[in-house]
Structures are given as structure tokens and as C-alpha cells.
């Protein structure tokens, strides 16, 4: 089984990688004859960029063509190392969610080991950069303290507290997430209290996010995650917001197009219509069909306007996704990010939100570093924010990109 015709543009390594993902999604485990000449270094560079190393290893080790003893040994070692990392993350996810819930903190796992279980039935089949946990905004401070007690360090100043005026400002007007790193294992955890950056916000209130949540078994624990319709909308919105620069996000959507039933997709389409993010679903479905051969779910096929816009947006991002010379898709300016945000929003109510236009003033962790200001001077951070952002951009030679994943 190969990638959809023309999807890889004559690139043999990319065609093999897309075919590997498609075979994994279809449950096709038959040995496959591999091309005689493969550039393994380039192949793994593409797989790392798109976070598809687990699929590539399975494809290479299950292929009929001889890789050579040394190459097969190296691929096998990469597969084992990747699997060990995935199992460690899964165990930590179960430990953390259990520990937070014991402290009375509600927590939902997002696009982590629990998603690997749902899409592929195996935590080792999906690569995760970090563990993303969603908590209610009023419980962020308690969740942060819990992680610090559990051996984590955070990116914020040691003296920072969410209960301070600065902390409340960051909760209300910040990026909506904070990163932690475990001091011993190096595992990264991101605590979220919003599902998107302000310029492309997903307008789902907390009550809607926490309604109908489910539990999936991960490493012996019962991990809570979003309801199926909310998860579908979130994944499509998240990938579209980042212009699908990682193909493993697209593999998630393509997998759920097969796993979930028509009723789940019908509710997701209704939710996308209510929140005004239908074009994100249209873009996701278009790319999943073109690159991974995933069928467009029937409820979404009936939304012609979303698919038309999705095809138009796909023409813009597809070359950047597949061009091996581009390490990741970057937003070059505030104006470009706002234009992309407008393209993904269906309702004028979304476009008129203050956060959509004022997101350059949203506080980032870097804005909290440096001398601690008295509470009464906290508003000065908003005044200084644009100038600091400009200076950081000049200092990085325009290498800074879009919002974090």
C-alpha cells in the first residue's frame, strides 16, 4: 500500500513515510516490499520532523527488502528506544492524573498516550513531545503546586504564584499554558487552562469542555479525556492553527475518521458549527484524504462550504508541509497570523473578540522573568510586552515562529 497518488510529489522517502502511516491506520501488517535504494538518513529526518518514527520503524523492520544487518540493528534500536520512552510517558501520565485527582484537581489528558491507545490501541505507536493536561482555570495554582511536589520544575520564576495579582493576570491574559520538566526523567508536562492561543482561540467554555468526558485505560490507570465530539473539534482546530506542520497530527484525525462512528462526527460537526471553526474541520478532512487516504466522514461531507474553504487553505499549506527543506511552518508577522486566524474563523462574533486583535499583548512566560514588580505595577507588563516581543524578534533574526504546540 502506497501513499495516495501524487501526494508525495515524486519523493520516494516521503511516499514511503506516508504509506507507512496509511498502512498503520488501515491495520495492514502484511510485509511490504521496500524500494531498493533508500536514503535512510533523510527518511529518518523526515520521520523526526513529522513525529512519525514509530510508524517508520515498523514499516522498515516489517519490509521484505533487506536493509543490511547493521541498518536493521540501528532501526531496531531506535524502535526500542522510542517504545521505552512512550511507556515511560504513559506510566507518568497515569501517575500524574491519579495524583492530581487525589488532591481534588480535575484533569483531562490531551493528545498524549491516551490518544495513542484510542487511535492505534498501543501507547508505543504514537510519539509525544510532552504530556498535555487540561485543568480548570481556578485550579491551575493547585495543579502547579502539585507538580512541584511531584518532582517537577517549571519555566516560571521560583517566586511566581498564581494567587498574586501578576498570577491572576497571567491566568486571564496569558498564553494559557505553563511548562514543567521532571528533574530526574526529563519528562515535559504542559498544564493548560485554554485550548488555543488567543489569536486562534477555540471558543469552548469550561462547562462544555468538561461535559461528557470519558476515561481510557493507560498503563493500568483510568485517564480522563475529552468527549469524542469535543476531541475531534479540538484536534482539527489545533492542527489547523499550526498549519499541520506535523503529519502525526493529521494521522490522529485520519485514524479517528475510521475509529469513530457517524454519530460522533455528526455531533462534532454540530459543535464546530456552534463555535464557528468549521473551516478547520474542512482543512483537516481535505488533507487527511489527500495525504493519507482517509475517507471524509459523511456528516462533514454534507458541509460543502467548509470543504471548499478547506481545499483552498490546503493549497496554501500543502507545499509547506511536504517541502523537506522547510523544517517547520513559520508565521512571519503579526499580520500573517491574524490573516490565518481569520481564515479559520467562521463567525464574526469570533473575529470581534478582543483577544483576537489584542493577542500580541498576551503575557508569555518570558515576560514574567526578570525583577519582580510590585502588584500595583503589574499593568506595566502589558505596556512593555510589544516592545519586548519586537526586541526578541530582532534578536532571533526572525527565526521565532508561531505559538507553541
Short mmCIF file of C-alpha atoms in Angstrom, two decimals:
data_model
loop_
_atom_site.label_atom_id
_atom_site.label_comp_id
_atom_site.label_asym_id
_atom_site.label_seq_id
_atom_site.Cartn_x
_atom_site.Cartn_y
_atom_site.Cartn_z
CA UNK A 1 0.00 0.00 0.00
CA UNK A 2 1.47 3.33 -1.01
CA UNK A 3 0.50 6.89 -0.31
CA UNK A 4 -2.32 8.40 -2.37
CA UNK A 5 -1.21 9.07 -5.92
CA UNK A 6 0.74 12.28 -6.30
CA UNK A 7 0.65 13.06 -2.58
CA UNK A 8 4.44 12.80 -2.21
CA UNK A 9 5.25 14.65 -5.43
CA UNK A 10 7.69 12.01 -6.65
CA UNK A 11 9.65 11.96 -3.37
CA UNK A 12 10.39 8.24 -2.61
CA UNK A 13 11.22 8.75 1.07
CA UNK A 14 8.14 10.86 1.68
CA UNK A 15 5.99 8.39 -0.26
CA UNK A 16 7.24 5.54 1.94
CA UNK A 17 6.57 7.53 5.11
CA UNK A 18 3.02 8.44 4.06
CA UNK A 19 2.42 4.85 3.01
CA UNK A 20 3.64 3.59 6.38
CA UNK A 21 1.14 5.80 8.20
CA UNK A 22 -1.67 4.80 5.90
CA UNK A 23 -0.92 1.10 6.37
CA UNK A 24 -0.84 1.57 10.15
CA UNK A 25 -4.22 3.32 10.09
CA UNK A 26 -5.72 0.57 7.94
CA UNK A 27 -4.30 -2.18 10.16
CA UNK A 28 -2.33 -3.61 7.24
CA UNK A 29 0.52 -5.64 8.77
CA UNK A 30 1.46 -7.65 5.66
CA UNK A 31 5.15 -7.48 4.73
CA UNK A 32 5.77 -4.83 2.13
CA UNK A 33 8.48 -4.74 -0.49
CA UNK A 34 10.58 -1.65 0.09
CA UNK A 35 12.32 0.41 -2.61
CA UNK A 36 15.76 -0.90 -3.46
CA UNK A 37 17.52 2.40 -2.80
CA UNK A 38 16.54 4.38 0.25
CA UNK A 39 18.25 7.33 1.87
CA UNK A 40 17.80 6.21 5.48
CA UNK A 41 19.27 9.38 6.95
CA UNK A 42 16.81 11.54 5.02
CA UNK A 43 13.96 9.15 5.74
CA UNK A 44 14.51 9.39 9.49
CA UNK A 45 14.97 13.16 9.29
CA UNK A 46 11.51 13.38 7.69
CA UNK A 47 10.05 10.99 10.28
CA UNK A 48 11.51 13.01 13.17
CA UNK A 49 10.23 16.26 11.72
CA UNK A 50 6.71 14.86 11.41
CA UNK A 51 6.99 12.71 14.60
CA UNK A 52 6.27 9.50 12.73
CA UNK A 53 9.31 7.48 13.84
CA UNK A 54 7.24 4.61 15.37
CA UNK A 55 5.42 4.05 12.07
CA UNK A 56 8.61 4.22 10.04
CA UNK A 57 10.40 1.67 12.23
CA UNK A 58 7.54 -0.80 11.90
CA UNK A 59 7.50 -0.32 8.14
CA UNK A 60 11.24 -0.86 7.74
CA UNK A 61 11.51 -3.83 10.08
CA UNK A 62 8.45 -5.48 8.53
CA UNK A 63 9.56 -4.93 4.94
CA UNK A 64 10.73 -7.74 2.68
CA UNK A 65 13.72 -5.89 1.29
CA UNK A 66 16.98 -6.49 3.15
CA UNK A 67 18.18 -3.40 4.96
CA UNK A 68 21.51 -4.88 5.77
CA UNK A 69 22.43 -6.25 9.16
CA UNK A 70 23.81 -3.01 10.56
CA UNK A 71 20.93 -0.86 9.28
CA UNK A 72 18.37 -3.31 10.69
CA UNK A 73 20.16 -3.26 14.04
CA UNK A 74 20.10 0.54 14.13
CA UNK A 75 16.41 0.73 13.20
CA UNK A 76 15.60 -1.87 15.84
CA UNK A 77 17.43 0.13 18.47
CA UNK A 78 15.54 3.30 17.51
CA UNK A 79 12.25 1.38 17.77
CA UNK A 80 13.12 0.01 21.22
CA UNK A 81 14.27 3.39 22.49
CA UNK A 82 11.14 5.11 21.17
CA UNK A 83 8.91 2.43 22.72
CA UNK A 84 10.66 2.75 26.12
CA UNK A 85 10.09 6.49 26.06
CA UNK A 86 6.41 6.05 25.18
CA UNK A 87 5.87 3.55 28.00
CA UNK A 88 7.62 5.87 30.47
CA UNK A 89 5.33 8.72 29.42
CA UNK A 90 2.25 6.51 29.70
CA UNK A 91 3.20 5.44 33.22
CA UNK A 92 3.85 9.04 34.19
CA UNK A 93 0.52 10.17 32.74
CA UNK A 94 -1.30 7.59 34.86
CA UNK A 95 0.72 8.62 37.94
CA UNK A 96 0.17 12.35 37.48
CA UNK A 97 -3.54 12.24 36.73
CA UNK A 98 -4.09 9.94 39.69
CA UNK A 99 -2.08 12.20 42.00
CA UNK A 100 -3.91 15.33 40.86
CA UNK A 101 -7.32 13.72 41.25
CA UNK A 102 -6.39 12.54 44.74
CA UNK A 103 -5.83 16.23 45.55
CA UNK A 104 -9.30 17.10 44.23
CA UNK A 105 -7.99 18.60 40.98
CA UNK A 106 -9.91 17.70 37.84
CA UNK A 107 -7.60 16.89 34.92
CA UNK A 108 -8.07 15.86 31.30
CA UNK A 109 -5.32 14.37 29.13
CA UNK A 110 -4.89 15.88 25.66
CA UNK A 111 -3.24 14.30 22.57
CA UNK A 112 -0.94 12.07 24.59
CA UNK A 113 -0.65 8.34 25.34
CA UNK A 114 -4.42 8.13 25.78
CA UNK A 115 -4.83 9.22 22.14
CA UNK A 116 -2.33 6.57 21.02
CA UNK A 117 -4.49 3.98 22.76
CA UNK A 118 -7.65 5.27 21.11
CA UNK A 119 -6.25 5.55 17.58
CA UNK A 120 -3.76 2.66 17.44
CA UNK A 121 -4.52 0.57 20.54
CA UNK A 122 -0.91 0.86 21.71
CA UNK A 123 0.93 3.68 23.52
CA UNK A 124 4.13 2.89 21.60
CA UNK A 125 2.56 3.68 18.21
CA UNK A 126 2.43 7.46 18.66
CA UNK A 127 5.27 9.87 19.51
CA UNK A 128 4.56 12.55 22.13
CA UNK A 129 6.80 15.52 22.81
CA UNK A 130 5.23 16.11 26.20
CA UNK A 131 2.21 15.35 28.33
CA UNK A 132 -0.58 17.92 27.91
CA UNK A 133 -3.01 18.24 30.82
CA UNK A 134 -6.08 20.46 30.89
CA UNK A 135 -7.30 21.80 34.24
CA UNK A 136 -9.91 24.34 35.18
CA UNK A 137 -8.56 27.85 35.48
CA UNK A 138 -9.44 28.14 39.15
CA UNK A 139 -7.34 25.03 39.88
CA UNK A 140 -4.19 25.96 37.93
CA UNK A 141 -2.37 27.16 41.05
CA UNK A 142 -3.16 23.94 42.93
CA UNK A 143 -2.09 21.83 39.94
CA UNK A 144 1.19 23.74 39.67
CA UNK A 145 1.96 23.21 43.35
CA UNK A 146 1.17 19.52 42.99
CA UNK A 147 3.62 19.09 40.11
CA UNK A 148 6.33 20.91 42.02
CA UNK A 149 5.74 18.48 44.91
CA UNK A 150 5.94 15.54 42.49
CA UNK A 151 9.48 16.33 41.37
CA UNK A 152 8.89 18.82 38.58
CA UNK A 153 10.46 22.22 37.93
CA UNK A 154 8.68 24.94 35.99
CA UNK A 155 9.68 27.60 33.47
CA UNK A 156 8.37 30.46 35.61
CA UNK A 157 10.37 32.33 38.25
CA UNK A 158 10.67 30.41 41.52
CA UNK A 159 8.83 33.11 43.45
CA UNK A 160 5.91 33.27 41.00
CA UNK A 161 2.48 32.41 42.42
CA UNK A 162 -0.80 32.19 40.55
CA UNK A 163 -2.57 33.67 43.57
CA UNK A 164 -0.73 37.01 43.16
CA UNK A 165 -2.05 39.86 41.04
CA UNK A 166 0.55 39.00 38.39
CA UNK A 167 -0.54 35.36 38.54
CA UNK A 168 -4.18 36.28 38.08
CA UNK A 169 -3.21 38.49 35.13
CA UNK A 170 -1.31 35.61 33.55
CA UNK A 171 -4.28 33.28 34.02
CA UNK A 172 -6.66 35.78 32.43
CA UNK A 173 -4.49 37.20 29.66
CA UNK A 174 -1.56 34.82 29.26
CA UNK A 175 -0.77 32.14 26.73
CA UNK A 176 -2.95 29.63 28.59
CA UNK A 177 -0.24 27.13 29.46
CA UNK A 178 2.85 26.61 31.59
CA UNK A 179 5.60 24.04 31.09
CA UNK A 180 7.18 21.73 33.69
CA UNK A 181 10.16 19.40 33.40
CA UNK A 182 10.82 16.47 35.73
CA UNK A 183 14.18 16.93 37.44
CA UNK A 184 15.22 13.27 37.01
CA UNK A 185 13.42 11.81 33.98
CA UNK A 186 13.32 14.98 31.87
CA UNK A 187 9.65 14.36 31.01
CA UNK A 188 7.90 17.54 29.92
CA UNK A 189 4.39 18.37 31.13
CA UNK A 190 2.28 21.29 29.98
CA UNK A 191 -0.60 22.44 32.16
CA UNK A 192 -3.28 24.12 30.02
CA UNK A 193 -6.31 26.13 31.05
CA UNK A 194 -7.14 27.24 27.49
CA UNK A 195 -7.25 25.10 24.37
CA UNK A 196 -5.64 27.57 22.00
CA UNK A 197 -3.63 30.74 21.75
CA UNK A 198 -5.79 33.90 21.78
CA UNK A 199 -5.35 34.75 18.08
CA UNK A 200 -7.00 31.46 17.02
CA UNK A 201 -8.93 30.64 20.17
CA UNK A 202 -11.32 27.70 20.30
CA UNK A 203 -14.41 29.23 21.93
CA UNK A 204 -15.47 26.30 24.10
CA UNK A 205 -16.36 27.19 27.66
CA UNK A 206 -15.23 25.09 30.60
CA UNK A 207 -18.69 23.62 31.13
CA UNK A 208 -18.76 22.39 27.52
CA UNK A 209 -15.21 21.04 27.70
CA UNK A 210 -15.85 19.02 30.82
CA UNK A 211 -19.26 17.69 29.76
CA UNK A 212 -19.34 14.04 28.74
CA UNK A 213 -15.69 13.37 29.49
CA UNK A 214 -14.52 9.75 29.18
CA UNK A 215 -11.91 7.52 30.77
CA UNK A 216 -9.43 5.38 28.85
CA UNK A 217 -7.15 2.75 30.32
CA UNK A 218 -3.50 3.81 30.15
CA UNK A 219 -0.80 1.80 31.92
CA UNK A 220 -3.30 0.36 34.36
CA UNK A 221 -4.82 3.74 35.21
CA UNK A 222 -8.14 5.26 34.12
CA UNK A 223 -7.22 8.55 32.45
CA UNK A 224 -9.92 11.15 31.74
CA UNK A 225 -10.07 12.88 28.37
CA UNK A 226 -12.44 14.97 26.27
CA UNK A 227 -15.74 13.68 24.93
CA UNK A 228 -15.44 12.38 21.38
CA UNK A 229 -17.06 15.37 19.59
CA UNK A 230 -15.02 17.90 21.58
CA UNK A 231 -11.83 15.90 20.95
CA UNK A 232 -12.46 15.85 17.18
CA UNK A 233 -13.06 19.59 17.06
CA UNK A 234 -10.02 20.26 19.24
CA UNK A 235 -7.66 18.10 17.16
CA UNK A 236 -8.83 19.62 13.87
CA UNK A 237 -8.58 23.12 15.29
CA UNK A 238 -5.17 22.52 16.88
CA UNK A 239 -3.62 21.11 13.71
CA UNK A 240 -5.13 23.82 11.52
CA UNK A 241 -3.93 26.53 13.88
CA UNK A 242 -0.38 25.19 13.41
CA UNK A 243 -0.92 24.75 9.65
CA UNK A 244 -0.50 20.98 10.06
CA UNK A 245 3.28 21.25 10.15
CA UNK A 246 3.43 17.85 11.88
CA UNK A 247 1.88 15.00 9.93
CA UNK A 248 1.31 12.94 13.07
CA UNK A 249 -1.47 15.37 14.00
CA UNK A 250 -3.10 14.54 10.66
CA UNK A 251 -2.64 10.83 11.36
CA UNK A 252 -4.67 11.30 14.57
CA UNK A 253 -7.60 12.80 12.66
CA UNK A 254 -7.35 10.23 9.87
CA UNK A 255 -7.35 7.46 12.47
CA UNK A 256 -10.38 8.81 14.28
CA UNK A 257 -12.18 9.14 10.94
CA UNK A 258 -12.07 5.33 10.90
CA UNK A 259 -12.45 4.65 14.63
CA UNK A 260 -15.38 6.94 15.44
CA UNK A 261 -18.86 6.37 14.19
CA UNK A 262 -21.09 8.64 12.15
CA UNK A 263 -22.90 9.82 15.28
CA UNK A 264 -19.66 11.10 16.84
CA UNK A 265 -18.79 13.01 13.70
CA UNK A 266 -22.32 14.42 13.42
CA UNK A 267 -22.02 15.85 16.93
CA UNK A 268 -18.54 17.18 16.12
CA UNK A 269 -19.88 18.94 13.01
CA UNK A 270 -22.67 20.48 15.07
CA UNK A 271 -20.17 21.64 17.70
CA UNK A 272 -17.89 23.13 15.05
CA UNK A 273 -20.86 24.98 13.61
CA UNK A 274 -21.80 26.36 17.02
CA UNK A 275 -18.25 27.53 17.74
CA UNK A 276 -17.56 28.86 14.25
CA UNK A 277 -14.49 26.73 13.50
CA UNK A 278 -15.94 24.68 10.64
CA UNK A 279 -13.16 25.63 8.18
CA UNK A 280 -10.65 23.90 10.46
CA UNK A 281 -12.60 20.63 10.05
CA UNK A 282 -12.77 21.20 6.30
CA UNK A 283 -9.00 21.69 6.11
CA UNK A 284 -8.29 18.63 8.26
CA UNK A 285 -10.58 16.40 6.21
CA UNK A 286 -9.12 17.64 2.93
CA UNK A 287 -5.51 16.98 3.93
CA UNK A 288 -6.31 13.63 5.59
CA UNK A 289 -8.00 12.44 2.39
CA UNK A 290 -5.30 13.74 0.03
CA UNK A 291 -2.23 12.64 2.01
CA UNK A 292 -3.41 9.62 4.00
CA UNK A 293 -6.38 8.34 2.03
CA UNK A 294 -8.82 8.83 4.91
CA UNK A 295 -12.47 8.98 3.85
CA UNK A 296 -14.32 12.23 4.56
CA UNK A 297 -16.92 11.37 7.25
CA UNK A 298 -20.46 11.58 5.89
CA UNK A 299 -21.65 14.34 8.26
CA UNK A 300 -18.72 16.51 7.20
CA UNK A 301 -19.17 15.71 3.51
CA UNK A 302 -22.51 17.49 3.74
CA UNK A 303 -20.85 20.78 4.70
CA UNK A 304 -19.76 21.85 1.25
CA UNK A 305 -18.81 25.39 2.27
CA UNK A 306 -16.33 24.11 4.88
CA UNK A 307 -14.76 21.68 2.40
CA UNK A 308 -14.45 24.35 -0.30
CA UNK A 309 -12.63 26.62 2.12
CA UNK A 310 -10.63 23.65 3.38
CA UNK A 311 -9.43 22.86 -0.15
CA UNK A 312 -8.41 26.47 -0.65
CA UNK A 313 -6.47 26.54 2.61
CA UNK A 314 -4.93 23.14 1.79
CA UNK A 315 -3.44 24.55 -1.43
CA UNK A 316 -1.69 27.14 0.71
CA UNK A 317 -0.24 24.85 3.37
CA UNK A 318 0.36 21.60 1.47
CA UNK A 319 3.63 22.69 -0.19
CA UNK A 320 4.99 23.84 3.16
CA UNK A 321 4.00 20.59 4.87
CA UNK A 322 5.68 18.41 2.26
CA UNK A 323 8.71 20.52 1.37
CA UNK A 324 11.66 18.76 3.04
CA UNK A 325 13.67 21.97 3.00
CA UNK A 326 11.25 23.65 5.43
CA UNK A 327 11.83 22.42 8.96
CA UNK A 328 8.52 23.81 10.18
CA UNK A 329 5.89 26.25 9.03
CA UNK A 330 6.59 29.68 10.49
CA UNK A 331 4.39 32.72 10.86
CA UNK A 332 6.43 35.67 9.64
CA UNK A 333 4.41 38.51 11.12
CA UNK A 334 1.54 39.51 13.36
CA UNK A 335 -0.45 40.35 10.24
CA UNK A 336 0.11 36.86 8.76
CA UNK A 337 -1.04 35.19 11.97
CA UNK A 338 -4.17 37.34 12.09
CA UNK A 339 -4.93 36.61 8.44
CA UNK A 340 -4.64 32.87 9.12
CA UNK A 341 -6.80 33.22 12.20
CA UNK A 342 -9.47 34.99 10.15
CA UNK A 343 -9.42 32.18 7.59
CA UNK A 344 -10.15 29.60 10.29
CA UNK A 345 -12.99 31.52 11.91
CA UNK A 346 -16.50 31.18 10.53
CA UNK A 347 -18.39 33.62 12.79
CA UNK A 348 -17.95 37.38 13.06
CA UNK A 349 -18.52 37.03 16.79
CA UNK A 350 -15.22 35.14 16.99
CA UNK A 351 -13.42 37.72 14.89
CA UNK A 352 -14.67 40.58 17.04
CA UNK A 353 -13.37 39.13 20.30
CA UNK A 354 -10.85 41.48 21.91
CA UNK A 355 -8.41 38.59 22.34
CA UNK A 356 -8.32 38.04 18.59
CA UNK A 357 -6.93 41.51 17.94
CA UNK A 358 -5.03 42.09 21.18
CA UNK A 359 -3.22 38.74 21.36
CA UNK A 360 0.21 40.39 20.84
CA UNK A 361 -0.30 41.79 24.36
CA UNK A 362 -0.91 38.31 25.83
CA UNK A 363 1.66 37.59 28.51
CA UNK A 364 4.23 34.87 27.85
CA UNK A 365 6.49 33.13 30.40
CA UNK A 366 9.43 35.24 29.20
CA UNK A 367 7.54 38.39 30.23
CA UNK A 368 7.46 37.16 33.82
CA UNK A 369 11.22 36.77 34.08
CA UNK A 370 13.43 39.50 35.48
CA UNK A 371 12.88 41.74 38.51
CA UNK A 372 9.61 41.16 40.31
CA UNK A 373 7.30 44.16 40.10
CA UNK A 374 5.04 45.27 42.93
CA UNK A 375 1.44 44.21 42.34
CA UNK A 376 0.34 47.77 41.65
CA UNK A 377 2.78 47.97 38.72
CA UNK A 378 1.57 44.77 37.03
CA UNK A 379 -0.22 46.73 34.23
CA UNK A 380 3.19 47.94 33.05
CA UNK A 381 3.86 44.43 31.74
CA UNK A 382 1.18 44.94 29.09
CA UNK A 383 2.78 48.22 28.03
CA UNK A 384 6.22 46.63 27.79
CA UNK A 385 5.03 43.43 26.10
CA UNK A 386 5.00 44.65 22.44
CA UNK A 387 8.46 46.21 22.77
CA UNK A 388 9.93 43.09 24.34
CA UNK A 389 8.39 40.94 21.60
CA UNK A 390 9.93 43.19 18.93
CA UNK A 391 13.35 43.03 20.57
CA UNK A 392 13.18 39.23 20.86
CA UNK A 393 12.20 39.01 17.20
CA UNK A 394 15.11 41.22 16.13
CA UNK A 395 17.48 39.27 18.30
CA UNK A 396 16.48 35.94 16.77
CA UNK A 397 16.78 37.18 13.20
CA UNK A 398 13.13 36.43 12.53
CA UNK A 399 13.63 32.80 13.49
CA UNK A 400 10.84 32.86 16.05
CA UNK A 401 7.75 31.07 14.85
CA UNK A 402 4.12 30.57 15.71
CA UNK A 403 2.65 29.63 19.04
CA UNK A 404 3.97 26.57 20.78
CA UNK A 405 2.39 23.21 20.18
#
